[in-house]
mmCIF file of C-alpha atoms and ligand atoms in Angstrom:
data_model
loop_
_atom_site.group_PDB
_atom_site.id
_atom_site.type_symbol
_atom_site.label_atom_id
_atom_site.label_comp_id
_atom_site.label_asym_id
_atom_site.label_seq_id
_atom_site.Cartn_x
_atom_site.Cartn_y
_atom_site.Cartn_z
ATOM 1 C CA MET A 254 -14.947 -18.859 47.486
ATOM 2 C CA THR A 255 -18.041 -20.906 47.057
ATOM 3 C CA VAL A 256 -18.026 -23.527 44.364
ATOM 4 C CA THR A 257 -21.486 -24.755 43.036
ATOM 5 C CA LEU A 258 -21.688 -27.675 40.746
ATOM 6 C CA GLU A 259 -23.776 -27.164 37.522
ATOM 7 C CA PRO A 260 -26.122 -30.054 36.709
ATOM 8 C CA ASP A 261 -25.393 -31.949 33.478
ATOM 9 C CA PRO A 262 -27.050 -29.882 30.567
ATOM 10 C CA LEU A 263 -29.925 -31.255 28.593
ATOM 11 C CA PRO A 264 -30.158 -30.513 24.840
ATOM 12 C CA LEU A 265 -32.969 -28.275 23.596
ATOM 13 C CA PRO A 266 -34.979 -29.533 20.600
ATOM 14 C CA GLY A 267 -32.625 -29.785 17.483
ATOM 15 C CA HIS A 268 -29.639 -29.811 19.746
ATOM 16 C CA VAL A 269 -27.392 -32.684 20.658
ATOM 17 C CA ARG A 270 -25.165 -33.251 23.838
ATOM 18 C CA ILE A 271 -21.443 -33.876 23.383
ATOM 19 C CA ARG A 272 -19.419 -35.654 26.012
ATOM 20 C CA VAL A 273 -16.237 -33.474 25.685
ATOM 21 C CA ARG A 274 -13.115 -35.414 25.061
ATOM 22 C CA ALA A 275 -10.801 -32.326 24.458
ATOM 23 C CA CYS A 276 -11.051 -28.445 24.472
ATOM 24 C CA ALA A 277 -8.499 -26.207 22.907
ATOM 25 C CA LEU A 278 -7.701 -22.854 24.488
ATOM 26 C CA ASN A 279 -7.538 -19.500 22.729
ATOM 27 C CA HIS A 280 -6.357 -16.088 23.984
ATOM 28 C CA LEU A 281 -10.272 -15.423 23.924
ATOM 29 C CA ASP A 282 -10.361 -17.683 27.146
ATOM 30 C CA THR A 283 -7.910 -15.468 28.985
ATOM 31 C CA TRP A 284 -9.859 -12.254 27.985
ATOM 32 C CA VAL A 285 -13.045 -13.912 29.215
ATOM 33 C CA ARG A 286 -11.435 -14.960 32.538
ATOM 34 C CA ARG A 287 -9.972 -11.317 33.114
ATOM 35 C CA GLY A 288 -12.908 -9.531 31.764
ATOM 36 C CA ILE A 289 -12.794 -6.604 29.295
ATOM 37 C CA PRO A 290 -13.816 -3.123 30.443
ATOM 38 C CA GLY A 291 -17.225 -2.269 28.873
ATOM 39 C CA HIS A 292 -17.859 -5.725 27.564
ATOM 40 C CA HIS A 293 -20.497 -7.910 29.108
ATOM 41 C CA PHE A 294 -19.936 -11.732 29.467
ATOM 42 C CA PRO A 295 -23.041 -13.463 30.649
ATOM 43 C CA LEU A 296 -22.027 -15.064 34.098
ATOM 44 C CA PRO A 297 -21.824 -17.778 35.269
ATOM 45 C CA LEU A 298 -20.198 -18.956 31.984
ATOM 46 C CA ILE A 299 -18.174 -22.183 31.046
ATOM 47 C CA PRO A 300 -15.226 -21.091 28.960
ATOM 48 C CA GLY A 301 -13.736 -22.939 26.034
ATOM 49 C CA SER A 302 -14.605 -22.381 22.411
ATOM 50 C CA ASP A 303 -12.964 -25.617 20.612
ATOM 51 C CA VAL A 304 -14.622 -28.883 21.465
ATOM 52 C CA SER A 305 -14.187 -32.438 20.262
ATOM 53 C CA GLY A 306 -16.041 -35.331 21.732
ATOM 54 C CA VAL A 307 -18.629 -38.056 21.341
ATOM 55 C CA ILE A 308 -22.282 -37.535 20.711
ATOM 56 C CA ASP A 309 -23.974 -38.645 24.011
ATOM 57 C CA LEU A 310 -27.657 -37.464 23.728
ATOM 58 C CA SER A 311 -29.287 -36.977 20.181
ATOM 59 C CA ASP A 312 -32.521 -37.199 18.322
ATOM 60 C CA SER A 313 -30.651 -36.455 15.017
ATOM 61 C CA PRO A 314 -30.539 -39.455 12.685
ATOM 62 C CA ASP A 315 -27.408 -37.899 11.158
ATOM 63 C CA LEU A 316 -25.513 -37.869 14.598
ATOM 64 C CA PRO A 317 -26.384 -41.150 16.317
ATOM 65 C CA ILE A 318 -24.985 -41.690 19.887
ATOM 66 C CA GLY A 319 -21.357 -42.598 19.798
ATOM 67 C CA THR A 320 -20.466 -40.537 16.902
ATOM 68 C CA GLU A 321 -17.143 -38.810 17.141
ATOM 69 C CA VAL A 322 -17.456 -35.151 16.451
ATOM 70 C CA VAL A 323 -16.254 -31.565 16.688
ATOM 71 C CA ALA A 324 -18.570 -28.517 17.455
ATOM 72 C CA ALA A 325 -18.250 -25.252 15.530
ATOM 73 C CA PRO A 326 -16.898 -22.676 17.819
ATOM 74 C CA PHE A 327 -20.074 -20.537 17.208
ATOM 75 C CA VAL A 328 -23.787 -20.958 16.811
ATOM 76 C CA SER A 329 -25.851 -19.114 14.216
ATOM 77 C CA CYS A 330 -29.414 -19.473 12.884
ATOM 78 C CA GLY A 331 -28.498 -20.845 9.520
ATOM 79 C CA GLN A 332 -31.636 -19.254 8.035
ATOM 80 C CA CYS A 333 -31.091 -15.456 7.851
ATOM 81 C CA ALA A 334 -29.541 -13.669 4.906
ATOM 82 C CA ALA A 335 -26.166 -13.394 6.625
ATOM 83 C CA CYS A 336 -25.965 -17.112 7.314
ATOM 84 C CA ARG A 337 -27.107 -17.962 3.951
ATOM 85 C CA ALA A 338 -24.351 -15.738 2.404
ATOM 86 C CA GLY A 339 -21.741 -17.502 4.518
ATOM 87 C CA ASN A 340 -21.365 -14.521 6.893
ATOM 88 C CA ASP A 341 -22.465 -16.273 10.031
ATOM 89 C CA VAL A 342 -20.797 -13.626 12.177
ATOM 90 C CA GLY A 343 -23.373 -11.153 10.993
ATOM 91 C CA CYS A 344 -26.416 -13.445 12.072
ATOM 92 C CA PRO A 345 -28.460 -11.764 14.810
ATOM 93 C CA SER A 346 -28.333 -15.134 16.764
ATOM 94 C CA TYR A 347 -24.531 -15.361 16.525
ATOM 95 C CA ALA A 348 -22.790 -16.513 19.618
ATOM 96 C CA ILE A 349 -19.336 -17.882 20.416
ATOM 97 C CA LEU A 350 -18.878 -20.932 22.638
ATOM 98 C CA GLY A 351 -17.195 -19.903 25.925
ATOM 99 C CA GLU A 352 -17.787 -16.157 25.233
ATOM 100 C CA ASN A 353 -21.497 -15.624 24.820
ATOM 101 C CA ILE A 354 -22.900 -19.206 25.577
ATOM 102 C CA ASN A 355 -21.319 -22.110 27.687
ATOM 103 C CA GLY A 356 -18.375 -23.715 26.101
ATOM 104 C CA GLY A 357 -16.350 -26.833 26.341
ATOM 105 C CA CYS A 358 -14.223 -26.659 29.427
ATOM 106 C CA ALA A 359 -16.726 -29.025 30.970
ATOM 107 C CA GLU A 360 -17.773 -32.706 30.801
ATOM 108 C CA TYR A 361 -20.688 -31.945 28.492
ATOM 109 C CA VAL A 362 -21.776 -29.259 26.112
ATOM 110 C CA CYS A 363 -25.015 -28.996 24.248
ATOM 111 C CA VAL A 364 -25.064 -27.350 20.756
ATOM 112 C CA PRO A 365 -27.439 -27.359 17.682
ATOM 113 C CA ALA A 366 -27.063 -30.362 15.472
ATOM 114 C CA THR A 367 -26.546 -28.154 12.523
ATOM 115 C CA HIS A 368 -23.200 -26.964 14.096
ATOM 116 C CA VAL A 369 -21.715 -30.296 14.570
ATOM 117 C CA LEU A 370 -19.258 -31.903 12.253
ATOM 118 C CA ARG A 371 -17.746 -35.235 12.019
ATOM 119 C CA LYS A 372 -14.302 -35.601 13.518
ATOM 120 C CA PRO A 373 -11.739 -36.513 10.826
ATOM 121 C CA PRO A 374 -10.790 -40.028 11.655
ATOM 122 C CA ASN A 375 -7.091 -39.605 11.292
ATOM 123 C CA LEU A 376 -6.950 -37.107 14.121
ATOM 124 C CA THR A 377 -7.012 -37.724 17.924
ATOM 125 C CA PHE A 378 -9.433 -35.794 19.929
ATOM 126 C CA PRO A 379 -6.841 -33.126 21.061
ATOM 127 C CA GLU A 380 -5.715 -32.707 17.497
ATOM 128 C CA ALA A 381 -9.363 -32.196 16.209
ATOM 129 C CA ALA A 382 -10.032 -29.607 18.890
ATOM 130 C CA SER A 383 -6.870 -27.694 17.863
ATOM 131 C CA LEU A 384 -8.261 -27.335 14.285
ATOM 132 C CA LEU A 385 -11.350 -25.205 14.980
ATOM 133 C CA LEU A 386 -11.429 -21.529 15.996
ATOM 134 C CA ALA A 387 -7.912 -20.533 15.218
ATOM 135 C CA PRO A 388 -7.501 -22.271 11.748
ATOM 136 C CA LEU A 389 -10.971 -21.275 10.792
ATOM 137 C CA THR A 390 -9.981 -17.590 11.702
ATOM 138 C CA ALA A 391 -6.842 -17.963 9.682
ATOM 139 C CA TYR A 392 -8.703 -19.417 6.651
ATOM 140 C CA HIS A 393 -11.288 -16.632 6.641
ATOM 141 C CA MET A 394 -8.664 -13.937 6.850
ATOM 142 C CA LEU A 395 -6.437 -15.313 4.106
ATOM 143 C CA HIS A 396 -9.297 -16.373 1.638
ATOM 144 C CA ALA A 397 -12.489 -14.382 2.332
ATOM 145 C CA ARG A 398 -10.716 -11.186 3.527
ATOM 146 C CA ALA A 399 -7.262 -10.851 1.982
ATOM 147 C CA ARG A 400 -8.081 -12.967 -1.102
ATOM 148 C CA VAL A 401 -4.530 -14.040 -1.104
ATOM 149 C CA MET A 402 -3.066 -15.350 -4.491
ATOM 150 C CA ALA A 403 -0.463 -17.777 -5.537
ATOM 151 C CA GLY A 404 3.001 -15.950 -5.914
ATOM 152 C CA GLU A 405 2.047 -13.264 -3.297
ATOM 153 C CA THR A 406 4.300 -12.698 -0.186
ATOM 154 C CA VAL A 407 2.531 -13.034 3.124
ATOM 155 C CA LEU A 408 3.740 -11.850 6.600
ATOM 156 C CA VAL A 409 2.297 -13.921 9.468
ATOM 157 C CA THR A 410 2.833 -12.241 12.782
ATOM 158 C CA ALA A 411 2.839 -14.473 15.977
ATOM 159 C CA ALA A 412 3.533 -17.305 13.445
ATOM 160 C CA ALA A 413 3.873 -19.921 16.124
ATOM 161 C CA GLY A 414 0.614 -19.239 17.848
ATOM 162 C CA GLY A 415 -2.754 -20.791 16.992
ATOM 163 C CA VAL A 416 -3.800 -18.580 14.199
ATOM 164 C CA GLY A 417 -0.196 -18.246 13.043
ATOM 165 C CA THR A 418 0.545 -21.973 12.690
ATOM 166 C CA ALA A 419 -2.663 -22.387 10.624
ATOM 167 C CA ALA A 420 -1.949 -19.306 8.699
ATOM 168 C CA VAL A 421 1.515 -20.301 7.785
ATOM 169 C CA GLN A 422 0.344 -23.719 6.426
ATOM 170 C CA LEU A 423 -2.806 -22.147 4.589
ATOM 171 C CA ALA A 424 -0.944 -19.486 2.954
ATOM 172 C CA SER A 425 1.828 -21.766 1.812
ATOM 173 C CA ARG A 426 -0.860 -24.232 0.443
ATOM 174 C CA ALA A 427 -2.230 -21.349 -1.514
ATOM 175 C CA GLY A 428 0.992 -20.830 -3.356
ATOM 176 C CA ALA A 429 2.110 -17.838 -1.427
ATOM 177 C CA ARG A 430 5.637 -17.186 -0.182
ATOM 178 C CA VAL A 431 5.362 -16.987 3.661
ATOM 179 C CA ILE A 432 7.525 -14.842 5.890
ATOM 180 C CA ALA A 433 6.934 -15.801 9.604
ATOM 181 C CA LEU A 434 7.429 -13.424 12.474
ATOM 182 C CA VAL A 435 8.241 -15.168 15.781
ATOM 183 C CA GLY A 436 9.264 -13.947 19.243
ATOM 184 C CA ALA A 437 12.210 -16.473 19.804
ATOM 185 C CA ASP A 438 14.626 -18.292 17.886
ATOM 186 C CA THR A 439 13.483 -21.598 19.550
ATOM 187 C CA LYS A 440 10.283 -21.383 17.336
ATOM 188 C CA ARG A 441 12.162 -21.035 14.022
ATOM 189 C CA GLU A 442 12.396 -24.763 13.136
ATOM 190 C CA ALA A 443 8.799 -25.575 13.933
ATOM 191 C CA VAL A 444 7.523 -22.746 11.757
ATOM 192 C CA LEU A 445 9.849 -23.614 8.827
ATOM 193 C CA ALA A 446 8.456 -27.084 9.009
ATOM 194 C CA LEU A 447 4.900 -25.761 8.520
ATOM 195 C CA GLY A 448 5.970 -24.210 5.185
ATOM 196 C CA ALA A 449 7.433 -20.703 5.923
ATOM 197 C CA SER A 450 9.987 -19.633 3.510
ATOM 198 C CA GLU A 451 11.652 -17.328 5.896
ATOM 199 C CA VAL A 452 11.552 -16.669 9.668
ATOM 200 C CA VAL A 453 12.254 -13.295 11.119
ATOM 201 C CA VAL A 454 12.776 -13.378 14.917
ATOM 202 C CA LEU A 455 11.542 -10.224 16.828
ATOM 203 C CA PRO A 456 12.990 -10.521 20.332
ATOM 204 C CA ARG A 457 10.692 -9.290 23.218
ATOM 205 C CA ASP A 458 12.709 -5.920 23.509
ATOM 206 C CA GLY A 459 13.543 -5.675 19.777
ATOM 207 C CA ASP A 460 12.437 -2.855 17.437
ATOM 208 C CA PRO A 461 9.990 -4.257 14.883
ATOM 209 C CA SER A 462 10.981 -1.605 12.220
ATOM 210 C CA ALA A 463 14.731 -2.228 12.612
ATOM 211 C CA VAL A 464 14.276 -6.042 12.556
ATOM 212 C CA LEU A 465 12.062 -6.010 9.439
ATOM 213 C CA LYS A 466 14.336 -3.484 7.708
ATOM 214 C CA GLU A 467 17.233 -5.721 8.350
ATOM 215 C CA ALA A 468 15.539 -8.795 7.208
ATOM 216 C CA LEU A 469 13.713 -7.372 4.129
ATOM 217 C CA GLY A 470 15.381 -4.095 3.197
ATOM 218 C CA LYS A 471 12.390 -2.709 1.406
ATOM 219 C CA PRO A 472 8.385 -3.187 1.432
ATOM 220 C CA ALA A 473 7.814 -6.834 0.667
ATOM 221 C CA PHE A 474 4.350 -7.957 1.799
ATOM 222 C CA ASP A 475 1.212 -8.232 -0.301
ATOM 223 C CA VAL A 476 -0.705 -9.633 2.684
ATOM 224 C CA ILE A 477 -0.174 -9.333 6.465
ATOM 225 C CA ILE A 478 -2.024 -11.730 8.785
ATOM 226 C CA ASP A 479 -1.900 -9.986 12.142
ATOM 227 C CA SER A 480 -3.257 -11.200 15.545
ATOM 228 C CA VAL A 481 -0.695 -8.985 17.552
ATOM 229 C CA GLY A 482 -1.892 -5.369 17.197
ATOM 230 C CA ASP A 483 0.239 -2.518 18.487
ATOM 231 C CA ARG A 484 3.556 -4.255 18.974
ATOM 232 C CA THR A 485 4.062 -4.941 15.246
ATOM 233 C CA PHE A 486 1.221 -3.005 13.445
ATOM 234 C CA GLU A 487 3.057 0.241 12.510
ATOM 235 C CA ALA A 488 6.288 -1.453 11.278
ATOM 236 C CA SER A 489 4.421 -4.242 9.360
ATOM 237 C CA VAL A 490 2.249 -1.557 7.552
ATOM 238 C CA ARG A 491 5.452 0.109 6.513
ATOM 239 C CA PHE A 492 6.511 -2.869 4.728
ATOM 240 C CA LEU A 493 3.348 -3.475 2.739
ATOM 241 C CA LYS A 494 3.622 -3.105 -0.929
ATOM 242 C CA ARG A 495 1.212 -1.143 -3.215
ATOM 243 C CA PHE A 496 -2.253 -2.736 -3.063
ATOM 244 C CA GLY A 497 -1.237 -4.539 -0.017
ATOM 245 C CA ARG A 498 -3.832 -5.798 2.430
ATOM 246 C CA LEU A 499 -3.449 -6.069 6.281
ATOM 247 C CA VAL A 500 -6.084 -8.285 7.938
ATOM 248 C CA THR A 501 -6.355 -8.112 11.811
ATOM 249 C CA CYS A 502 -8.195 -10.719 14.018
ATOM 250 C CA GLY A 503 -6.919 -9.682 17.358
ATOM 251 C CA ALA A 504 -4.732 -7.411 19.542
ATOM 252 C CA THR A 505 -3.002 -9.647 22.109
ATOM 253 C CA ALA A 506 -0.339 -6.836 22.385
ATOM 254 C CA GLY A 507 -2.416 -3.690 22.380
ATOM 255 C CA ALA A 508 -5.367 -2.395 20.460
ATOM 256 C CA ALA A 509 -4.507 1.349 19.558
ATOM 257 C CA PRO A 510 -1.737 1.474 17.079
ATOM 258 C CA THR A 511 -0.903 4.544 15.084
ATOM 259 C CA LEU A 512 -1.453 4.605 11.387
ATOM 260 C CA ASP A 513 0.129 6.775 8.804
ATOM 261 C CA LEU A 514 -2.872 7.445 6.515
ATOM 262 C CA ARG A 515 -0.547 8.962 3.766
ATOM 263 C CA ARG A 516 0.822 5.359 3.193
ATOM 264 C CA VAL A 517 -2.663 4.002 3.024
ATOM 265 C CA PHE A 518 -4.023 6.247 0.315
ATOM 266 C CA PHE A 519 -0.721 6.683 -1.784
ATOM 267 C CA LEU A 520 -0.298 3.001 -1.933
ATOM 268 C CA SER A 521 -4.096 1.860 -2.055
ATOM 269 C CA LEU A 522 -3.524 -0.274 1.030
ATOM 270 C CA SER A 523 -6.585 -2.068 2.744
ATOM 271 C CA ILE A 524 -6.846 -2.555 6.591
ATOM 272 C CA LEU A 525 -9.308 -5.326 6.913
ATOM 273 C CA GLY A 526 -10.925 -6.688 10.245
ATOM 274 C CA SER A 527 -11.926 -10.249 10.474
ATOM 275 C CA THR A 528 -13.776 -12.459 13.037
ATOM 276 C CA MET A 529 -13.901 -16.235 12.914
ATOM 277 C CA GLY A 530 -15.526 -17.603 9.707
ATOM 278 C CA SER A 531 -18.432 -19.658 8.359
ATOM 279 C CA LEU A 532 -19.640 -23.284 8.699
ATOM 280 C CA PRO A 533 -18.666 -24.011 4.986
ATOM 281 C CA GLU A 534 -15.123 -22.745 5.691
ATOM 282 C CA LEU A 535 -14.846 -24.870 8.792
ATOM 283 C CA ALA A 536 -15.925 -27.892 6.760
ATOM 284 C CA ASP A 537 -13.029 -26.968 4.387
ATOM 285 C CA VAL A 538 -10.562 -26.677 7.146
ATOM 286 C CA LEU A 539 -11.421 -30.179 8.541
ATOM 287 C CA ALA A 540 -11.440 -31.643 4.929
ATOM 288 C CA MET A 541 -7.927 -30.370 4.511
ATOM 289 C CA ALA A 542 -6.957 -31.761 7.884
ATOM 290 C CA ALA A 543 -8.557 -35.258 6.877
ATOM 291 C CA ALA A 544 -6.469 -35.179 3.574
ATOM 292 C CA GLY A 545 -3.288 -34.400 5.612
ATOM 293 C CA ARG A 546 -2.987 -30.974 4.006
ATOM 294 C CA LEU A 547 -3.338 -29.123 7.291
ATOM 295 C CA LYS A 548 -1.465 -30.377 10.276
ATOM 296 C CA PRO A 549 -2.630 -29.874 13.835
ATOM 297 C CA VAL A 550 -0.034 -28.187 16.039
ATOM 298 C CA VAL A 551 -0.566 -29.207 19.717
ATOM 299 C CA HIS A 552 1.758 -27.630 22.226
ATOM 300 C CA SER A 553 0.527 -29.542 25.322
ATOM 301 C CA VAL A 554 -2.496 -31.663 26.692
ATOM 302 C CA LEU A 555 -3.509 -31.078 30.363
ATOM 303 C CA PRO A 556 -6.219 -32.453 32.427
ATOM 304 C CA LEU A 557 -9.279 -30.074 32.788
ATOM 305 C CA ALA A 558 -8.463 -29.757 36.509
ATOM 306 C CA GLU A 559 -5.228 -27.910 35.442
ATOM 307 C CA LEU A 560 -7.111 -25.296 33.490
ATOM 308 C CA PRO A 561 -5.325 -22.486 35.404
ATOM 309 C CA THR A 562 -1.929 -23.951 34.491
ATOM 310 C CA ALA A 563 -3.112 -24.039 30.850
ATOM 311 C CA HIS A 564 -4.079 -20.422 30.926
ATOM 312 C CA ARG A 565 -0.568 -19.539 32.317
ATOM 313 C CA ILE A 566 1.212 -21.531 29.558
ATOM 314 C CA LEU A 567 -0.820 -19.665 27.046
ATOM 315 C CA GLU A 568 -0.195 -16.279 28.641
ATOM 316 C CA ALA A 569 3.540 -16.926 28.885
ATOM 317 C CA ARG A 570 3.654 -16.673 25.044
ATOM 318 C CA GLU A 571 6.119 -19.388 24.819
ATOM 319 C CA VAL A 572 3.656 -22.034 23.114
ATOM 320 C CA ILE A 573 4.023 -23.445 19.635
ATOM 321 C CA GLY A 574 0.387 -24.342 18.511
ATOM 322 C CA LYS A 575 -2.488 -25.043 20.739
ATOM 323 C CA VAL A 576 -2.867 -25.760 24.448
ATOM 324 C CA ILE A 577 -5.536 -28.353 25.074
ATOM 325 C CA VAL A 578 -7.420 -29.531 28.199
ATOM 326 C CA GLU A 579 -9.145 -32.887 28.611
ATOM 327 C CA PRO A 580 -12.035 -33.514 31.070
HETATM 328 ZN ZN1 ZN B 290 -28.465 -16.404 10.842
#
C-alpha cells in the first residue's frame, strides 16, 4: 500500500484552521471505513466528525489564534430557509465532517468560522470532543422530534453508547423516567449513575420481547430513543403506549425490521427519523455541559496512530461512552 502525506490544509475565506487536540469516534467512522453499498464517500477522505482543538489560522476577530474551540460536526450555509428554521440538515450545502468533507482524525482541520464554538473551560479537549455529534443527535431526537415531556417514560436502547449516554442524561434532565437497555450487566452501574431509573440487560443472545416482558409486563414507553435498529425494533414498538413515539437515528444492528402496522394505527404511534441537529441545539448542549448539567462520558483516549485499535474497541460494542483519538 502506498501512503501519501497530505499537505497541511489552508483555510478558505471565512474559514479558520483548528489544530486538532482530540477527535471523538462514532459508528459513522466505521461505516465510512467499510463503505456502504450504493453510498458514495468522496475519496480520499479524512474521517472523524467530533473535533476539539485550538485556533491556529484565523482572520475572524471573534476567534483569535489560540482560542480553545470545538467544531460543529457539520457545515451548512447558515442563510437558506432550512438553516434559518434550525433545520441545517435540510440545507443544500449540508455536509458532515469525516463523511462528506475532511474530518478531524488529522493534525489540522479547516471549517467555517460560523461553525466553531468555544470549548467550555471546565472540559478537557477529549471531554469536549465527546459532547458533539452523539449528544447533539440525542438532544434533537428527544426535544425536536419526540417532544419529550416531564413525567413520560423513555426507553433508551444501547444506553451505554455515545447517543445513549447522552440521551439518558438529557431525558432525565427533562423530567422523564428513563429505562435504559444495555447489552451487559457490567454497564448497569454507569447508566444508573447517569440518571436512568431502571436498567434492563439484553444479553447478546437474549430475546428482546421476552426480556422486556419480564422487566415491564405491559406497554410502558411514551418515547423510544433507538440507535440499534433490527435487533430491538419490533420488541420495543410492542411496548410503546398509545400516542408513543419511536425516534430512530441509526441501525447499528440491522436496517430492515418488521413493523406491525396495526399497532401503529390502532395506538396512533409515530415512527420518526432523526439526523444530527442544528447549531443552536449544539450551543444548548455545550451550555448544559459548561453548567455541569450534562456529563462527558469518555471510555478511552488513544493516540491518533492507534486509530485502527480505536475502531476495533468501538466495534466490539463493549464501550461505555466515547472513544477518542489525539494527534
Ligand atoms: Zn443552508
